[in-house]
């Protein structure tokens, strides 16, 4: 039976549900695969005793059933999700949102509590983003969760983002040190890049545990949470447009567990994000959430780099012990970079194109997603397990990777992600080394589950190593997928194996490579700074407490490293300050860049001789345009622009 027919049959079976195994018929998820999902938070838990930590965690006093809340607001729309603990029979299936306006608490909205998942969702518009507003979510007469909806910090020069990922269940305890450090650093936005849960079949309970661990920092600032593979029950995930996976390995593409489970996870983790840019569901009715969020003048594209990606099993030649691992030294990368393989997919690429043109409310742009656009890892799980390439990363397929990075480069956007369990800063290359944007992979919150190391086999620095770096292996390298990358900084664990790391996971002096990232966007100077903090860092010590190699600072224009070959005549804007300028190569129709400039004068740069179209406008190009513009010398007459 060919693969396409197998996938069609599996998709039909999953869509129909069929008869269920024990527990499935009465449970919220269909079929044998759904029978054991989310059992710690089902309706019948009140009839059961005992159980593990998660089963006990969810049975809370009734005045504590509102676990936590998450929110974002963007251009006049507030969206909030409230996460409740499981409710008992007879308890109201409704939550209430109250706001403190001018010292008076007023009810703003009510929402049903949705089962499975026990979440409630509020949407308010128009929303006034110019002032702080205290909020509280209530259930019944006694349960309350309180926080603060922050105003949009457009008046701040520096916007700070906390970047976290990989909240392993190898440590079920608190995250107090990270939370207290983040309180001191006071980020304007928190980004959780995925794997908030490692309990593949128990998302709701694990999600509640995550909320308990971080509730004191997530309650009073906007938060982006996006699910990754472990959140939906996979070790690795190639979503392939939402089809049904053949096995838990998922390497044939698709989701192994029922779509109802996937939709529940995405509802709990992403409903509070701004509305999806393209809300059409994929196969099995699985939702999409890729979107944009603007905070303080920084415009974030929030991507789904798993949902549309092609699975490797059956689509490319096998070159290792697993379909997603390559061990064949000297292989031809063209053998795995084949036509028809998807990474972000056409819909997200169209979104990035539109996002790149629209600079409304934006001074700087950046992208957020689950994993890195390269394979910046050599050793996996132990120092004895060296892989040439891991197809779980966004370095494959290479053509899709290059298209995505080119879209970010056009707007000088850096990329923030998690997933890899190894903190790293790279400067991507597309056609050559260093011509693409910067990428920052945050460390794992808990790194005693499955650590990784950057360790070139020859133990040599790459070409053009970073001057003055305390790290031995920086510079230009080809990753295992033959993608050009420049390693700027990395945070290897000082251990050789996972058992050793687990023994030391609560030792503040142990160098485990765990912790979180912090990003500072300076809108006034154009400077971006990446910081990398160990889990038990004393942030009062300053930069010396960061991992060696950090902080990393660069100018936003360095996210485009193409070599400038010439300049068009200067644009002089008669009635505009800080407009948006776009330059298009007429021979190819390629948009070279779309940027918000500073001031009222700009000399467009180009990368080759030829004729170019130039467009400009207050927030997106198009209010003014000129065609057939050619590079000119420094004495060329300026072009007067008025719109």
PDB file of N, CA and C in Angstrom, residues 492-532:
ATOM      1  N   UNK A 492      27.505  24.925  26.763  1.00  0.00           N
ATOM      2  CA  UNK A 492      27.571  23.480  26.967  1.00  0.00           C
ATOM      3  C   UNK A 492      27.466  23.119  28.444  1.00  0.00           C
ATOM      4  N   UNK A 493      26.769  22.018  28.771  1.00  0.00           N
ATOM      5  CA  UNK A 493      26.833  21.496  30.136  1.00  0.00           C
ATOM      6  C   UNK A 493      28.246  20.996  30.451  1.00  0.00           C
ATOM      7  N   UNK A 494      28.636  21.095  31.707  1.00  0.00           N
ATOM      8  CA  UNK A 494      29.950  20.619  32.145  1.00  0.00           C
ATOM      9  C   UNK A 494      29.853  19.192  32.663  1.00  0.00           C
ATOM     10  N   UNK A 495      29.049  18.374  32.004  1.00  0.00           N
ATOM     11  CA  UNK A 495      28.844  16.978  32.376  1.00  0.00           C
ATOM     12  C   UNK A 495      28.901  16.129  31.113  1.00  0.00           C
ATOM     13  N   UNK A 496      29.110  14.815  31.313  1.00  0.00           N
ATOM     14  CA  UNK A 496      29.225  13.901  30.176  1.00  0.00           C
ATOM     15  C   UNK A 496      27.977  13.076  29.923  1.00  0.00           C
ATOM     16  N   UNK A 497      27.069  12.999  30.893  1.00  0.00           N
ATOM     17  CA  UNK A 497      25.920  12.104  30.734  1.00  0.00           C
ATOM     18  C   UNK A 497      24.719  12.649  31.478  1.00  0.00           C
ATOM     19  N   UNK A 498      23.543  12.120  31.118  1.00  0.00           N
ATOM     20  CA  UNK A 498      22.317  12.555  31.759  1.00  0.00           C
ATOM     21  C   UNK A 498      22.212  12.097  33.216  1.00  0.00           C
ATOM     22  N   UNK A 499      22.592  10.864  33.584  1.00  0.00           N
ATOM     23  CA  UNK A 499      22.505  10.492  35.007  1.00  0.00           C
ATOM     24  C   UNK A 499      23.285  11.440  35.910  1.00  0.00           C
ATOM     25  N   UNK A 500      24.466  11.867  35.450  1.00  0.00           N
ATOM     26  CA  UNK A 500      25.245  12.812  36.246  1.00  0.00           C
ATOM     27  C   UNK A 500      24.512  14.145  36.386  1.00  0.00           C
ATOM     28  N   UNK A 501      23.892  14.581  35.312  1.00  0.00           N
ATOM     29  CA  UNK A 501      23.203  15.864  35.346  1.00  0.00           C
ATOM     30  C   UNK A 501      21.980  15.812  36.242  1.00  0.00           C
ATOM     31  N   UNK A 502      21.264  14.688  36.228  1.00  0.00           N
ATOM     32  CA  UNK A 502      20.069  14.588  37.074  1.00  0.00           C
ATOM     33  C   UNK A 502      20.440  14.628  38.551  1.00  0.00           C
ATOM     34  N   UNK A 503      21.572  14.046  38.901  1.00  0.00           N
ATOM     35  CA  UNK A 503      22.009  14.084  40.296  1.00  0.00           C
ATOM     36  C   UNK A 503      22.293  15.513  40.755  1.00  0.00           C
ATOM     37  N   UNK A 504      22.643  16.372  39.822  1.00  0.00           N
ATOM     38  CA  UNK A 504      23.062  17.734  40.172  1.00  0.00           C
ATOM     39  C   UNK A 504      22.065  18.800  39.747  1.00  0.00           C
ATOM     40  N   UNK A 505      20.849  18.397  39.367  1.00  0.00           N
ATOM     41  CA  UNK A 505      19.945  19.364  38.750  1.00  0.00           C
ATOM     42  C   UNK A 505      19.479  20.471  39.701  1.00  0.00           C
ATOM     43  N   UNK A 506      19.633  20.268  41.010  1.00  0.00           N
ATOM     44  CA  UNK A 506      19.272  21.325  41.966  1.00  0.00           C
ATOM     45  C   UNK A 506      20.501  21.923  42.651  1.00  0.00           C
ATOM     46  N   UNK A 507      21.674  21.645  42.101  1.00  0.00           N
ATOM     47  CA  UNK A 507      22.907  22.197  42.654  1.00  0.00           C
ATOM     48  C   UNK A 507      23.169  23.552  42.009  1.00  0.00           C
ATOM     49  N   UNK A 508      23.088  24.644  42.771  1.00  0.00           N
ATOM     50  CA  UNK A 508      23.276  25.972  42.168  1.00  0.00           C
ATOM     51  C   UNK A 508      24.643  26.164  41.529  1.00  0.00           C
ATOM     52  N   UNK A 509      25.629  25.356  41.923  1.00  0.00           N
ATOM     53  CA  UNK A 509      26.972  25.517  41.375  1.00  0.00           C
ATOM     54  C   UNK A 509      27.214  24.658  40.142  1.00  0.00           C
ATOM     55  N   UNK A 510      26.304  23.742  39.844  1.00  0.00           N
ATOM     56  CA  UNK A 510      26.489  22.847  38.704  1.00  0.00           C
ATOM     57  C   UNK A 510      26.245  23.595  37.397  1.00  0.00           C
ATOM     58  N   UNK A 511      27.112  23.373  36.425  1.00  0.00           N
ATOM     59  CA  UNK A 511      26.973  24.010  35.112  1.00  0.00           C
ATOM     60  C   UNK A 511      26.223  23.042  34.213  1.00  0.00           C
ATOM     61  N   UNK A 512      24.920  23.228  34.138  1.00  0.00           N
ATOM     62  CA  UNK A 512      24.044  22.313  33.414  1.00  0.00           C
ATOM     63  C   UNK A 512      23.591  22.854  32.064  1.00  0.00           C
ATOM     64  N   UNK A 513      23.894  24.098  31.779  1.00  0.00           N
ATOM     65  CA  UNK A 513      23.395  24.692  30.539  1.00  0.00           C
ATOM     66  C   UNK A 513      21.922  25.035  30.593  1.00  0.00           C
ATOM     67  N   UNK A 514      21.352  25.111  31.791  1.00  0.00           N
ATOM     68  CA  UNK A 514      19.933  25.429  31.944  1.00  0.00           C
ATOM     69  C   UNK A 514      19.749  26.918  32.194  1.00  0.00           C
ATOM     70  N   UNK A 515      18.498  27.363  32.192  1.00  0.00           N
ATOM     71  CA  UNK A 515      18.228  28.763  32.475  1.00  0.00           C
ATOM     72  C   UNK A 515      17.255  29.389  31.507  1.00  0.00           C
ATOM     73  N   UNK A 516      17.528  30.622  31.097  1.00  0.00           N
ATOM     74  CA  UNK A 516      16.610  31.359  30.229  1.00  0.00           C
ATOM     75  C   UNK A 516      17.373  32.455  29.495  1.00  0.00           C
ATOM     76  N   UNK A 517      16.747  32.982  28.468  1.00  0.00           N
ATOM     77  CA  UNK A 517      17.326  34.078  27.710  1.00  0.00           C
ATOM     78  C   UNK A 517      16.608  35.384  27.985  1.00  0.00           C
ATOM     79  N   UNK A 518      17.295  36.473  27.755  1.00  0.00           N
ATOM     80  CA  UNK A 518      16.713  37.808  27.866  1.00  0.00           C
ATOM     81  C   UNK A 518      17.182  38.608  26.654  1.00  0.00           C
ATOM     82  N   UNK A 519      16.264  39.301  26.021  1.00  0.00           N
ATOM     83  CA  UNK A 519      16.569  40.059  24.814  1.00  0.00           C
ATOM     84  C   UNK A 519      16.162  41.502  25.041  1.00  0.00           C
ATOM     85  N   UNK A 520      17.051  42.407  24.698  1.00  0.00           N
ATOM     86  CA  UNK A 520      16.784  43.840  24.848  1.00  0.00           C
ATOM     87  C   UNK A 520      16.826  44.493  23.465  1.00  0.00           C
ATOM     88  N   UNK A 521      15.685  45.056  23.063  1.00  0.00           N
ATOM     89  CA  UNK A 521      15.580  45.772  21.795  1.00  0.00           C
ATOM     90  C   UNK A 521      15.602  47.273  22.079  1.00  0.00           C
ATOM     91  N   UNK A 522      16.659  47.949  21.661  1.00  0.00           N
ATOM     92  CA  UNK A 522      16.748  49.398  21.847  1.00  0.00           C
ATOM     93  C   UNK A 522      16.230  50.074  20.585  1.00  0.00           C
ATOM     94  N   UNK A 523      15.038  50.633  20.667  1.00  0.00           N
ATOM     95  CA  UNK A 523      14.411  51.239  19.488  1.00  0.00           C
ATOM     96  C   UNK A 523      15.119  52.517  19.058  1.00  0.00           C
ATOM     97  N   UNK A 524      15.718  53.205  19.997  1.00  0.00           N
ATOM     98  CA  UNK A 524      16.349  54.492  19.672  1.00  0.00           C
ATOM     99  C   UNK A 524      17.680  54.290  18.957  1.00  0.00           C
ATOM    100  N   UNK A 525      18.503  53.359  19.446  1.00  0.00           N
ATOM    101  CA  UNK A 525      19.835  53.155  18.866  1.00  0.00           C
ATOM    102  C   UNK A 525      19.874  52.031  17.835  1.00  0.00           C
ATOM    103  N   UNK A 526      18.823  51.202  17.788  1.00  0.00           N
ATOM    104  CA  UNK A 526      18.832  50.052  16.896  1.00  0.00           C
ATOM    105  C   UNK A 526      19.662  48.893  17.403  1.00  0.00           C
ATOM    106  N   UNK A 527      20.049  48.933  18.648  1.00  0.00           N
ATOM    107  CA  UNK A 527      20.906  47.898  19.221  1.00  0.00           C
ATOM    108  C   UNK A 527      20.064  46.770  19.809  1.00  0.00           C
ATOM    109  N   UNK A 528      20.461  45.528  19.542  1.00  0.00           N
ATOM    110  CA  UNK A 528      19.826  44.357  20.140  1.00  0.00           C
ATOM    111  C   UNK A 528      20.859  43.633  20.989  1.00  0.00           C
ATOM    112  N   UNK A 529      20.463  43.216  22.183  1.00  0.00           N
ATOM    113  CA  UNK A 529      21.355  42.491  23.079  1.00  0.00           C
ATOM    114  C   UNK A 529      20.707  41.184  23.495  1.00  0.00           C
ATOM    115  N   UNK A 530      21.440  40.081  23.327  1.00  0.00           N
ATOM    116  CA  UNK A 530      21.025  38.764  23.798  1.00  0.00           C
ATOM    117  C   UNK A 530      21.759  38.465  25.101  1.00  0.00           C
ATOM    118  N   UNK A 531      21.000  38.083  26.121  1.00  0.00           N
ATOM    119  CA  UNK A 531      21.580  37.681  27.399  1.00  0.00           C
ATOM    120  C   UNK A 531      21.186  36.244  27.693  1.00  0.00           C
ATOM    121  N   UNK A 532      22.049  35.523  28.415  1.00  0.00           N
ATOM    122  CA  UNK A 532      21.793  34.111  28.717  1.00  0.00           C
ATOM    123  C   UNK A 532      22.143  33.844  30.175  1.00  0.00           C
TER     124      UNK A 532
END
